[in-house]
Structure formats: C-alpha cells, structure tokens
Amino acid sequence: MSPFASVPGFVEQKESFGETTVVVDRERLVEAAEHARDELGFNFFVDMTPTDYLGWGSRGVAGYWGSPPPSSTRGWEPAQRDINTPFPGSQGLPRMPEPKPKRFSVSYHLLALEQPPRRLRLKVWADEGEPVPSVVSVWPAADWFEREAWDMMGITIEGHPNLVRIIMDEDWEGHPLRKDYPLGGEPVRFSDED
Amino acid sequence: MAVVAKPAGVLATGARPYEGTKIPSPIPTVLQVDEELRESGDILEINFGPNHPSTHGVLRLVVELNGERVVGIKPMIGYLHTGFEKNMEAKTWWKAITYAPRIDYLAFQHNELVFVLAIEKLLELETPPKAVWMRTLLCELNRLHSHLVWLGTGSLEMGAISMFWYCFRERESILDLFELVAGFRMHTRYFQTGGLAEDVPVGFYAECQSFADAMPARIDEYEAMLDGQKIFLERTQGIGHLSAADAIAMGQSGPILRASGVDWDLRKRQPYLAYDQLDFDVPTRPTGDTYDRFKVRLLEMRESVRIIQQCLDGMPDGPWISDDRKVVLPPRHELHTSMESLIHHFKIVTEGYRVPEGEVYVPIESPRGEMGCYVVSDGGPRPWRVHFRAPSFVALQGTAMFVRDTLIADMIAILASLDPVMGEVDR
C-alpha cells in the first residue's frame, strides 16, 4: 500500500534514482496539490516543468532503433513488448525506453521544509489540447512556471489568472520546446507566393 | 490567497512572526492599481528597462506610480532568452555540459556542477574524492565571485561607486585562479562527467592559499565601507520586508529565504559534494529587509573563505576522474599504445556515451538559491529534456511582492538585493 495512495486522483507511485514520483489524474490535480501541501507537508513549491514525449523511443540516432523483437512482425508494439527483456540494438542499447501514456508530462517538484527534507514529484499526463488545472491557488510560486509551460510547450493551463506568453514575444507562433518545433531556421517567403 | 503554513523547526531564533501577506491578488506576480486610485487620475505609468543600468541586464518593469510610490508593477522577462534547454537536447551529453555554465554566467561553476551531477546520478557514477573536494573548492570560489559581482554592482546602484572597484579587484584574483586551474576565466567547463577534465595544475593550491589568506581582511574592508555607512544603511534598512511565510509561499530560496529568518541551506540540509565533512555556519537574519539580504550575503562570503581553507587543508590526493572507460575519455598517452583506448576515445567523441533511461531532479545551493536540474534520458547519447530550476526566475517572480508600496528609489535597492541574473531567468 503506497503512502501516497490517499492522494486524490492517485494513479501510481514510482521510485527511481532515489526519487519518488506520484502520478495523479489530471482533472483532480488541484485536490492532489492541496492534499500534498496540507496533509503531506509539501509546503515549498520548487519547480514545474513539462516534457514533450513526441517521438519517444524512435529517435533517429545511428543504431539506436536496433532491430525489433523477433516475436513482432509488424515492428515495435508497445502493448506486446516486455520492456525488461534485453533488446538487441546494433550499438548495444540495452532496451527500448518505456512507453509513455500521453504526449506531455507535467512534473511538479515539491519540497517539505523540514529536517530531513522530503522531496516529491507530482506528475500529470496530458495530450495535445488537454488542459492542466492551475495550482496558483495552492502555491502562488507556480505563476510564472505555468506561464512558461504555456509559452514554451503549449500546455493549456486552466484557471491561471494571467496566462500570457512570458519568454517569447506576445505574437510569437508556436511553442519552441516542443519536439516538432525546429531547432533553427526561420520561415522563408518565396516570390511566387501572393 | 492561500498562504502556506510556517514550517516547523527551521525558523531561526528571533524570527519575526508572520504579519499578513504581501503577495498581490489575484495575480501573484503583478501588482494592479486600485481602480478608485486610477479613477482619480494621478497615476503615472513608466517603463523601466529593458536597457537600464540597474536592471542587471535586461529586466523590464512597467511601473505605475502615484507620486513617488509604486502602486502597480508588472515585471516582463524574456529579453535574454537563448534557448539553452532546446539546444542542449540536440547535443550529446558531454557536449551539452558546455551550455550549462552560460546559463547563470556569474555562478557558472554551480550550473556546470548541477548538470554534471544530474548525469552522474543517471549513470550512477562514482566520483573520486579529489574531484569531489576540488569541485567543492571551486564552487565556493565561484560563490565568492558571484557575491563580489553582486556586491559591487548592487552598491553601485545606490551610488557607492568605490565598492565596485574594490569588489572587482578581488573578482579578478578569483578569475585568475579559474584561469590557472581550467584555462578559462569564466565558463570553465572544468567539471567532467566522473570528475574533473584535467588534473589540478602545479601551483594552484599555493595561489589559492594566498587568496584565502588575503580575503578575510578584504571582507572587513567591504563591511567597513558599507556597514558603517549611514547613507547605505538608511537606504536599505527597513525597506522591502519579506516575511518567512511569504518567502516560502513564493518559492524564494537561498540568501533571500535566509534573510527572512528561515534556516535553509541545501549544503547543510541535503548535503552534496563534501559539504557534510566541512565545518561552516549558515547565516540567517531575522527581519527580511533589504539590509538583511545584503548582510546575509556578506556573512556567507566569510563562510565561503572558511570552506575554501578547509578544502585546501583536507584536499585528498589520487585520481581526479573516474576510470569508467565507457564514459570518461582515456588519458591521451594511452591512445598511442592501446587499441581499446582509441576505440573508447573515438566512440565517446563522435557518438557520445549513453545515459540510462530515467528522469532525475538534482538540487544544489547556488549563490542565488536552489538551482535545480531536471533531466530526462531515453537511454540514448543525447538528453531528451533538460530543464533548469533557476533561483533568479523565482526571485523576480516576487518583484511585485517585494516592491509593493515602496518608493521608486527603494525599488532599485530592493531589486539589487534580489541579485537576479537575467541569463538564468530567461535561459
């Protein structure tokens, strides 16, 4: 029984590299945040950061793909694959990365100011266009972080009091930290256009 | 606005009780002018920055004044956005280390450290003791460097021009030390995954020792010039108050949090490097005004000198980098004799090493507060996502809270006491 099972909207708990991640239901995030602050003592909002997993597991690095598992005839099938089986990549990659449930993850790093300090990563998953509730009412420190998540990654924050771009210009198009946003270059208008 | 309860057991003795929140509502980072006041038609809106000598770079503030009093303020950032996080995704792990120091260009060594620590955490790589101690030493030198630049420019903003020259004199000696050890004055890229990029050069310890001997007297000079000066005291004491509960609610960290009476320093609370074997104090101040934020940093500089001295005394000998050949470049001379080493060298330089899949968040105490690095790896040779939790970003988030109902001249002093570095704010 996980000690975090009482968190509203609890989905799963993961331990890796000595860090605790609690995944919660996106729609019940504010309840979960209030629970974490008031019941679990995570009174310090450290950081919030979205991650774009578009193309996760298929990055075009030499030898990275390797060959698909012998059991599969149609290529990589997340549902059929046992991720713990060593995967024979041509460059010795031990295994394919664990598939992600949705395109974006939003991680909230929390801290309990006490001795010894406790840290928690609260995480929600969202697909393109799915709004993530704002936690500004729980931790005012989330204000700029949520604006940055909207600006750089295009995560719609629902209920934010001032959701405007923060780093890019107001009239900027696109969200630069997305994986489908190019690293460099600028749009070129050709002479045969109108 | 919900305010977070006070933490138990970390308030320094003598801390003032919490006295109501200064955080604006409904937007915590924007102070809006009262509608009745605006109707009266006496509000002057001025644009402050982004190019202004006292904005530490390119911070822009849209300030609304009622006489000399700040009644509305909207901080705007993004003028120094350089896309570090996006660029690092396109580089191999070991090439991305070069980007990290440029994020907070005054605390370059700390940025480098936090990223390298994150890689090492994913790799579960052990660092030899000499590298650990040398990293500690360089980080404390860097903390002194950062505080010196802040002290010099911060007092300059209040008209204390001579401070600037004195601080930059010592800053030069620190940069000379960095040049001696790494070949670069700033952005050294001296921390390598697994340890240090090169061995410590001959003569470094002696140079560093003479610096550590000279520094306490210099800090006395700074204190004599500022702490005993009536103009400085009147401009800083009693303005820009921040209560402990407000500081925690707005996520403030580092000297700002400690100046508000919260005894919180990650070097003590969550020790990394060799900090758990070192003897140093964490200075805190009770009131949370601008003077306290100056004072905390001045006291911290003394502690940094103490740590540097202990690092010099206790510096272990031995290898300076791990010998894991899958991650660490082989020594140059081996390339001429060992085929195996040549292959490792080729693979690491061309393709980069692979870092196991996973996500980690590594926090350290930078001169400005909690510097965190969140890294996601898909198991490949390049990071999937790198994100830096920048303490200056959070500090500037509180601008509206800090300068609420102060005079515009005090706003400059308060901003200086926050010590923002725009490179880190905009990343």
Tab-separated table of N, CA and C in Angstrom, chain B residues 140-232:
chain	number	residue	atom	x	y	z
B	140	GLU	N	32.906	27.083	-4.102
B	140	GLU	CA	32.935	28.156	-3.101
B	140	GLU	C	33.664	29.377	-3.643
B	141	LEU	N	34.728	29.164	-4.406
B	141	LEU	CA	35.382	30.298	-5.074
B	141	LEU	C	34.373	31.007	-5.963
B	142	ASN	N	33.569	30.207	-6.642
B	142	ASN	CA	32.589	30.773	-7.545
B	142	ASN	C	31.499	31.527	-6.785
B	143	ARG	N	31.159	31.016	-5.605
B	143	ARG	CA	30.154	31.710	-4.782
B	143	ARG	C	30.698	33.083	-4.382
B	144	LEU	N	31.985	33.111	-4.005
B	144	LEU	CA	32.614	34.392	-3.680
B	144	LEU	C	32.583	35.321	-4.895
B	145	HIS	N	32.913	34.766	-6.041
B	145	HIS	CA	32.922	35.558	-7.271
B	145	HIS	C	31.557	36.160	-7.537
B	146	SER	N	30.538	35.317	-7.423
B	146	SER	CA	29.190	35.791	-7.696
B	146	SER	C	28.770	36.861	-6.694
B	147	HIS	N	29.076	36.645	-5.415
B	147	HIS	CA	28.696	37.620	-4.393
B	147	HIS	C	29.479	38.924	-4.577
B	148	LEU	N	30.722	38.814	-5.044
B	148	LEU	CA	31.519	40.032	-5.249
B	148	LEU	C	30.922	40.876	-6.374
B	149	VAL	N	30.534	40.224	-7.461
B	149	VAL	CA	29.927	40.973	-8.557
B	149	VAL	C	28.622	41.607	-8.091
B	150	TRP	N	27.859	40.829	-7.340
B	150	TRP	CA	26.592	41.360	-6.832
B	150	TRP	C	26.838	42.545	-5.899
B	151	LEU	N	27.829	42.394	-4.995
B	151	LEU	CA	28.081	43.454	-4.019
B	151	LEU	C	28.550	44.719	-4.735
B	152	GLY	N	29.436	44.544	-5.704
B	152	GLY	CA	29.950	45.694	-6.434
B	152	GLY	C	28.866	46.407	-7.210
B	153	THR	N	28.111	45.659	-8.011
B	153	THR	CA	27.095	46.312	-8.845
B	153	THR	C	25.905	46.735	-8.006
B	154	GLY	N	25.580	45.964	-6.980
B	154	GLY	CA	24.440	46.312	-6.131
B	154	GLY	C	24.666	47.621	-5.412
B	155	SER	N	25.876	47.833	-4.899
B	155	SER	CA	26.124	49.100	-4.211
B	155	SER	C	26.271	50.235	-5.219
B	156	LEU	N	26.758	49.900	-6.397
B	156	LEU	CA	26.865	50.917	-7.451
B	156	LEU	C	25.495	51.530	-7.733
B	157	GLU	N	24.489	50.670	-7.692
B	157	GLU	CA	23.147	51.165	-7.971
B	157	GLU	C	22.658	52.133	-6.918
B	158	MET	N	23.276	52.052	-5.748
B	158	MET	CA	22.889	53.017	-4.714
B	158	MET	C	23.915	54.130	-4.603
B	159	GLY	N	24.813	54.214	-5.574
B	159	GLY	CA	25.742	55.333	-5.610
B	159	GLY	C	27.081	55.080	-4.956
B	160	ALA	N	27.298	53.888	-4.411
B	160	ALA	CA	28.585	53.603	-3.768
B	160	ALA	C	29.567	53.110	-4.824
B	161	ILE	N	30.145	54.053	-5.565
B	161	ILE	CA	30.942	53.666	-6.731
B	161	ILE	C	32.236	52.969	-6.324
B	162	SER	N	32.844	53.402	-5.243
B	162	SER	CA	34.151	52.832	-4.893
B	162	SER	C	34.048	51.337	-4.586
B	163	MET	N	32.917	50.908	-4.019
B	163	MET	CA	32.740	49.476	-3.736
B	163	MET	C	32.984	48.622	-4.976
B	164	PHE	N	32.499	49.141	-6.073
B	164	PHE	CA	32.607	48.413	-7.335
B	164	PHE	C	34.063	48.072	-7.642
B	165	TRP	N	34.954	49.075	-7.478
B	165	TRP	CA	36.369	48.826	-7.821
B	165	TRP	C	36.984	47.834	-6.870
B	166	TYR	N	36.665	47.965	-5.582
B	166	TYR	CA	37.250	47.031	-4.618
B	166	TYR	C	36.785	45.596	-4.896
B	167	CYS	N	35.495	45.448	-5.140
B	167	CYS	CA	34.969	44.097	-5.360
B	167	CYS	C	35.549	43.481	-6.625
B	168	PHE	N	35.680	44.299	-7.647
B	168	PHE	CA	36.187	43.729	-8.892
B	168	PHE	C	37.673	43.445	-8.831
B	169	ARG	N	38.373	44.072	-7.878
B	169	ARG	CA	39.775	43.727	-7.678
B	169	ARG	C	39.875	42.273	-7.216
B	170	GLU	N	39.062	41.905	-6.225
B	170	GLU	CA	39.110	40.516	-5.732
B	170	GLU	C	38.523	39.557	-6.759
B	171	ARG	N	37.527	40.038	-7.471
B	171	ARG	CA	36.946	39.192	-8.503
B	171	ARG	C	38.014	38.799	-9.524
B	172	GLU	N	38.876	39.750	-9.856
B	172	GLU	CA	39.963	39.451	-10.795
B	172	GLU	C	40.835	38.324	-10.272
B	173	SER	N	41.188	38.381	-8.972
B	173	SER	CA	42.061	37.314	-8.474
B	173	SER	C	41.370	35.972	-8.540
B	174	ILE	N	40.033	35.954	-8.309
B	174	ILE	CA	39.325	34.670	-8.410
B	174	ILE	C	39.337	34.182	-9.852
B	175	LEU	N	39.089	35.101	-10.796
B	175	LEU	CA	39.095	34.684	-12.200
B	175	LEU	C	40.483	34.212	-12.611
B	176	ASP	N	41.523	34.831	-12.046
B	176	ASP	CA	42.876	34.350	-12.334
B	176	ASP	C	43.061	32.921	-11.842
B	177	LEU	N	42.469	32.634	-10.679
B	177	LEU	CA	42.567	31.267	-10.159
B	177	LEU	C	41.863	30.291	-11.102
B	178	PHE	N	40.688	30.699	-11.600
B	178	PHE	CA	39.972	29.827	-12.539
B	178	PHE	C	40.782	29.637	-13.815
B	179	GLU	N	41.428	30.705	-14.247
B	179	GLU	CA	42.235	30.603	-15.454
B	179	GLU	C	43.400	29.636	-15.228
B	180	LEU	N	43.966	29.724	-14.029
B	180	LEU	CA	45.089	28.850	-13.704
B	180	LEU	C	44.654	27.386	-13.718
B	181	VAL	N	43.479	27.124	-13.171
B	181	VAL	CA	43.094	25.721	-12.999
B	181	VAL	C	42.452	25.152	-14.264
B	182	ALA	N	41.723	25.975	-15.007
B	182	ALA	CA	40.965	25.411	-16.120
B	182	ALA	C	41.332	25.998	-17.472
B	183	GLY	N	42.055	27.088	-17.474
B	183	GLY	CA	42.409	27.693	-18.751
B	183	GLY	C	41.428	28.757	-19.199
B	184	PHE	N	40.292	28.819	-18.541
B	184	PHE	CA	39.294	29.840	-18.879
B	184	PHE	C	39.010	30.663	-17.632
B	185	ARG	N	38.723	31.924	-17.846
B	185	ARG	CA	38.390	32.749	-16.690
B	185	ARG	C	36.948	32.508	-16.259
B	186	MET	N	36.048	32.405	-17.199
B	186	MET	CA	34.660	32.098	-16.865
B	186	MET	C	34.246	30.894	-17.712
B	187	HIS	N	33.088	30.312	-17.369
B	187	HIS	CA	32.558	29.185	-18.142
B	187	HIS	C	33.647	28.147	-18.364
B	188	THR	N	34.188	27.648	-17.274
B	188	THR	CA	35.418	26.861	-17.355
B	188	THR	C	35.238	25.515	-18.039
B	189	ARG	N	34.087	24.928	-17.923
B	189	ARG	CA	33.868	23.546	-18.354
B	189	ARG	C	34.952	22.626	-17.805
B	190	TYR	N	35.193	22.783	-16.532
B	190	TYR	CA	36.242	22.021	-15.878
B	190	TYR	C	35.667	20.765	-15.237
B	191	PHE	N	34.372	20.775	-14.958
B	191	PHE	CA	33.747	19.585	-14.385
B	191	PHE	C	33.358	18.652	-15.514
B	192	GLN	N	33.872	17.461	-15.449
B	192	GLN	CA	33.607	16.469	-16.470
B	192	GLN	C	32.779	15.373	-15.824
B	193	THR	N	31.965	14.694	-16.592
B	193	THR	CA	31.240	13.566	-16.021
B	193	THR	C	32.241	12.592	-15.410
B	194	GLY	N	32.117	12.338	-14.136
B	194	GLY	CA	33.036	11.424	-13.469
B	194	GLY	C	34.138	12.110	-12.697
B	195	GLY	N	34.280	13.413	-12.823
B	195	GLY	CA	35.343	14.086	-12.079
B	195	GLY	C	35.684	15.430	-12.675
B	196	LEU	N	36.979	15.635	-12.877
B	196	LEU	CA	37.457	16.896	-13.441
B	196	LEU	C	38.054	16.634	-14.820
B	197	ALA	N	38.094	17.659	-15.646
B	197	ALA	CA	38.591	17.471	-17.002
B	197	ALA	C	40.104	17.258	-17.021
B	198	GLU	N	40.805	17.923	-16.113
B	198	GLU	CA	42.268	17.813	-16.050
B	198	GLU	C	42.680	17.752	-14.590
B	199	ASP	N	43.916	17.357	-14.381
B	199	ASP	CA	44.429	17.374	-13.018
B	199	ASP	C	44.641	18.835	-12.586
B	200	VAL	N	44.677	19.023	-11.273
B	200	VAL	CA	44.899	20.365	-10.738
B	200	VAL	C	46.342	20.780	-11.058
B	201	PRO	N	46.547	21.944	-11.679
B	201	PRO	CA	47.899	22.299	-12.095
B	201	PRO	C	48.802	22.642	-10.915
B	202	VAL	N	50.078	22.506	-11.164
B	202	VAL	CA	51.079	22.829	-10.148
B	202	VAL	C	50.946	24.308	-9.789
B	203	GLY	N	51.009	24.590	-8.522
B	203	GLY	CA	50.978	25.984	-8.088
B	203	GLY	C	49.595	26.493	-7.763
B	204	PHE	N	48.565	25.724	-8.090
B	204	PHE	CA	47.218	26.226	-7.833
B	204	PHE	C	46.938	26.361	-6.344
B	205	TYR	N	47.319	25.334	-5.585
B	205	TYR	CA	46.999	25.371	-4.156
B	205	TYR	C	47.677	26.561	-3.475
B	206	ALA	N	48.924	26.821	-3.875
B	206	ALA	CA	49.652	27.934	-3.254
B	206	ALA	C	48.979	29.262	-3.581
B	207	GLU	N	48.594	29.435	-4.844
B	207	GLU	CA	47.909	30.666	-5.243
B	207	GLU	C	46.595	30.819	-4.499
B	208	CYS	N	45.879	29.699	-4.414
B	208	CYS	CA	44.579	29.729	-3.760
B	208	CYS	C	44.754	30.035	-2.274
B	209	GLN	N	45.831	29.506	-1.689
B	209	GLN	CA	46.095	29.757	-0.274
B	209	GLN	C	46.353	31.245	-0.034
B	210	SER	N	47.135	31.862	-0.904
B	210	SER	CA	47.419	33.281	-0.676
B	210	SER	C	46.145	34.102	-0.855
B	211	PHE	N	45.255	33.647	-1.748
B	211	PHE	CA	43.976	34.341	-1.887
B	211	PHE	C	43.148	34.182	-0.612
B	212	ALA	N	43.107	32.937	-0.108
B	212	ALA	CA	42.303	32.683	1.089
B	212	ALA	C	42.853	33.435	2.290
B	213	ASP	N	44.168	33.661	2.315
B	213	ASP	CA	44.748	34.421	3.420
B	213	ASP	C	44.360	35.889	3.338
B	214	ALA	N	44.300	36.400	2.111
B	214	ALA	CA	44.056	37.836	1.944
B	214	ALA	C	42.578	38.190	2.081
B	215	MET	N	41.701	37.233	1.750
B	215	MET	CA	40.296	37.566	1.593
B	215	MET	C	39.591	38.064	2.870
B	216	PRO	N	39.818	37.441	4.052
B	216	PRO	CA	39.079	37.921	5.232
B	216	PRO	C	39.269	39.415	5.485
B	217	ALA	N	40.508	39.901	5.289
B	217	ALA	CA	40.746	41.328	5.515
B	217	ALA	C	39.981	42.167	4.493
B	218	ARG	N	39.851	41.632	3.279
B	218	ARG	CA	39.094	42.381	2.255
B	218	ARG	C	37.621	42.461	2.630
B	219	ILE	N	37.101	41.357	3.155
B	219	ILE	CA	35.685	41.385	3.539
B	219	ILE	C	35.488	42.382	4.683
B	220	ASP	N	36.492	42.478	5.575
B	220	ASP	CA	36.427	43.516	6.620
B	220	ASP	C	36.301	44.890	5.983
B	221	GLU	N	37.075	45.087	4.910
B	221	GLU	CA	37.021	46.391	4.227
B	221	GLU	C	35.623	46.671	3.690
B	222	TYR	N	35.037	45.656	3.055
B	222	TYR	CA	33.691	45.867	2.500
B	222	TYR	C	32.724	46.222	3.616
B	223	GLU	N	32.855	45.504	4.709
B	223	GLU	CA	31.932	45.760	5.814
B	223	GLU	C	32.121	47.159	6.356
B	224	ALA	N	33.389	47.569	6.454
B	224	ALA	CA	33.652	48.914	6.963
B	224	ALA	C	33.058	49.958	6.026
B	225	MET	N	33.129	49.664	4.717
B	225	MET	CA	32.665	50.667	3.753
B	225	MET	C	31.144	50.714	3.663
B	226	LEU	N	30.500	49.589	3.862
B	226	LEU	CA	29.041	49.584	3.721
B	226	LEU	C	28.333	49.628	5.066
B	227	ASP	N	28.752	48.723	5.935
B	227	ASP	CA	28.015	48.558	7.176
B	227	ASP	C	28.141	49.767	8.080
B	228	GLY	N	29.227	50.510	7.913
B	228	GLY	CA	29.403	51.666	8.776
B	228	GLY	C	28.932	52.946	8.112
B	229	GLN	N	28.273	52.791	6.959
B	229	GLN	CA	27.970	53.997	6.200
B	229	GLN	C	26.497	54.345	6.335
B	230	LYS	N	26.242	55.549	6.815
B	230	LYS	CA	24.864	55.925	7.159
B	230	LYS	C	23.956	55.940	5.933
B	231	ILE	N	24.476	56.436	4.817
B	231	ILE	CA	23.629	56.538	3.619
B	231	ILE	C	23.173	55.146	3.198
B	232	PHE	N	24.128	54.226	3.185
B	232	PHE	CA	23.790	52.871	2.777
B	232	PHE	C	22.772	52.255	3.730
